[in-house]
């Protein structure tokens, strides 16, 4: 019996489930051919909501060091990110009035793709990057970089060695640190009393509204809102003073924080996003409603002797079926156009996968469409099911049964 996990922000016991997606392997744990017969490690993908501070979170089954120490992603490989980075640097230099006398320190600075634009504008830069191989790539392009994993102590050490920064950047890293308080303390140590910290992270509200299940994975420890990120930063004496809403990663926030002694009054934008988050609390039960509506439909169909088959074997289907605990007694099989998947079984649920011709042979009363994002295309492909009265079932964003043909 495992012990009750505790909130990484406030320490309260995590009693409340945000969503329990069952057991799942680490999303970066790709299995090579020669390991297919070996046991695969699954961890609970059980996202909790802290009722005391409202932080939505996954317990850390793997350490941040483990994830980041040989992280293979090089930001400069993506052209759109490099372009985004240039616009970002220009905007920050203008907004924060950075000059040749300023220092910009970036945490999780990757290969220097962002800092190069500040440096080109004459601003001094320092990268803090946990992965040694990635830091080496940054140094090769002339970006001064420390190999460090940011915490309270390392933040102080870096500031003592290089000085505190006018602007500290932490983009797409806050959600991935297990020790969110230590990381916030590290940010505070790195920034001058009159400086600014900016952070970007996916916005929990967008995940809920758009049912972005696929952004839930083990390396994504915290699912942040403006409210909870503000609370986390406040533990280190940083006050959120402004926020931008961005389209990146399905909907992100860019938060501006300053040491509280120089924080000042938050903008109207901060108040507006906080108010919208409060109104969005009611969206969380919608995730459970998808599960209960789908299960109720499948149980009723089984009782009435109606047959149900699936269409498609996409990754998001596995998350949904594992989340809903649907096995072959409720969904006898699924089909997929990919010959690679035919003859195999879905992970976790072990539902068999056949070629699409199986549908016409067995004529199921209902076809559960797993790649629900392709509804128009699949409705056309499956119009022939109308000849035997077969109907399509779409589970997300809410259960819908449609006739075809
Ligand atoms: Zn909490």
Tab-separated table of N, CA, C and O and ligand atoms in Angstrom, residues 6-14 49-55 57 231, ligand 1:
chain	number	residue	atom	x	y	z
A	6	UNK	N	1.757	13.919	-1.095
A	6	UNK	CA	1.557	15.263	-0.551
A	6	UNK	C	1.757	16.308	-1.634
A	6	UNK	O	2.562	16.125	-2.550
A	7	UNK	N	1.055	17.423	-1.504
A	7	UNK	CA	1.157	18.515	-2.469
A	7	UNK	C	2.582	19.072	-2.481
A	7	UNK	O	3.138	19.386	-1.432
A	8	UNK	N	3.165	19.200	-3.688
A	8	UNK	CA	4.540	19.687	-3.769
A	8	UNK	C	4.624	21.192	-3.491
A	8	UNK	O	5.705	21.705	-3.272
A	9	UNK	N	3.472	21.844	-3.471
A	9	UNK	CA	3.496	23.280	-3.205
A	9	UNK	C	3.215	23.591	-1.738
A	9	UNK	O	3.958	24.330	-1.119
A	10	UNK	N	2.137	22.997	-1.172
A	10	UNK	CA	1.756	23.387	0.187
A	10	UNK	C	1.859	22.251	1.197
A	10	UNK	O	1.684	22.484	2.390
A	11	UNK	N	2.118	21.019	0.732
A	11	UNK	CA	2.326	19.914	1.659
A	11	UNK	C	1.055	19.214	2.126
A	11	UNK	O	1.125	18.213	2.838
A	12	UNK	N	-0.121	19.694	1.719
A	12	UNK	CA	-1.377	19.056	2.136
A	12	UNK	C	-1.495	17.679	1.476
A	12	UNK	O	-0.967	17.466	0.390
A	13	UNK	N	-2.185	16.712	2.135
A	13	UNK	CA	-2.369	15.405	1.496
A	13	UNK	C	-3.230	15.536	0.243
A	13	UNK	O	-4.190	16.301	0.210
A	14	UNK	N	-2.863	14.779	-0.806
A	14	UNK	CA	-3.569	14.880	-2.090
A	14	UNK	C	-4.679	13.843	-2.139
A	14	UNK	O	-4.487	12.718	-2.593
A	49	UNK	N	-5.636	16.909	-7.543
A	49	UNK	CA	-5.903	18.326	-7.288
A	49	UNK	C	-5.732	18.567	-5.794
A	49	UNK	O	-6.361	17.880	-4.984
A	50	UNK	N	-4.853	19.490	-5.435
A	50	UNK	CA	-4.721	19.844	-4.017
A	50	UNK	C	-5.872	20.778	-3.660
A	50	UNK	O	-6.002	21.857	-4.230
A	51	UNK	N	-6.700	20.329	-2.701
A	51	UNK	CA	-7.857	21.153	-2.334
A	51	UNK	C	-7.456	22.380	-1.527
A	51	UNK	O	-8.203	23.339	-1.446
A	52	UNK	N	-6.252	22.342	-0.946
A	52	UNK	CA	-5.810	23.487	-0.137
A	52	UNK	C	-5.302	24.634	-1.020
A	52	UNK	O	-5.661	25.782	-0.813
A	53	UNK	N	-4.460	24.326	-2.011
A	53	UNK	CA	-3.878	25.413	-2.818
A	53	UNK	C	-4.301	25.339	-4.292
A	53	UNK	O	-3.933	26.203	-5.076
A	54	UNK	N	-5.034	24.290	-4.676
A	54	UNK	CA	-5.597	24.091	-6.019
A	54	UNK	C	-4.553	23.714	-7.087
A	54	UNK	O	-4.868	23.708	-8.279
A	55	UNK	N	-3.320	23.356	-6.667
A	55	UNK	CA	-2.341	22.921	-7.669
A	55	UNK	C	-2.725	21.539	-8.192
A	55	UNK	O	-2.923	20.602	-7.423
A	57	UNK	N	-1.527	18.269	-10.135
A	57	UNK	CA	-0.163	17.731	-10.172
A	57	UNK	C	-0.123	16.214	-10.272
A	57	UNK	O	-1.067	15.524	-9.902
A	231	UNK	N	0.921	31.484	-6.572
A	231	UNK	CA	1.142	30.982	-5.213
A	231	UNK	C	2.528	30.362	-5.080
A	231	UNK	O	3.195	30.520	-4.053
B	1	LIG	ZN1	-1.361	22.307	-2.195
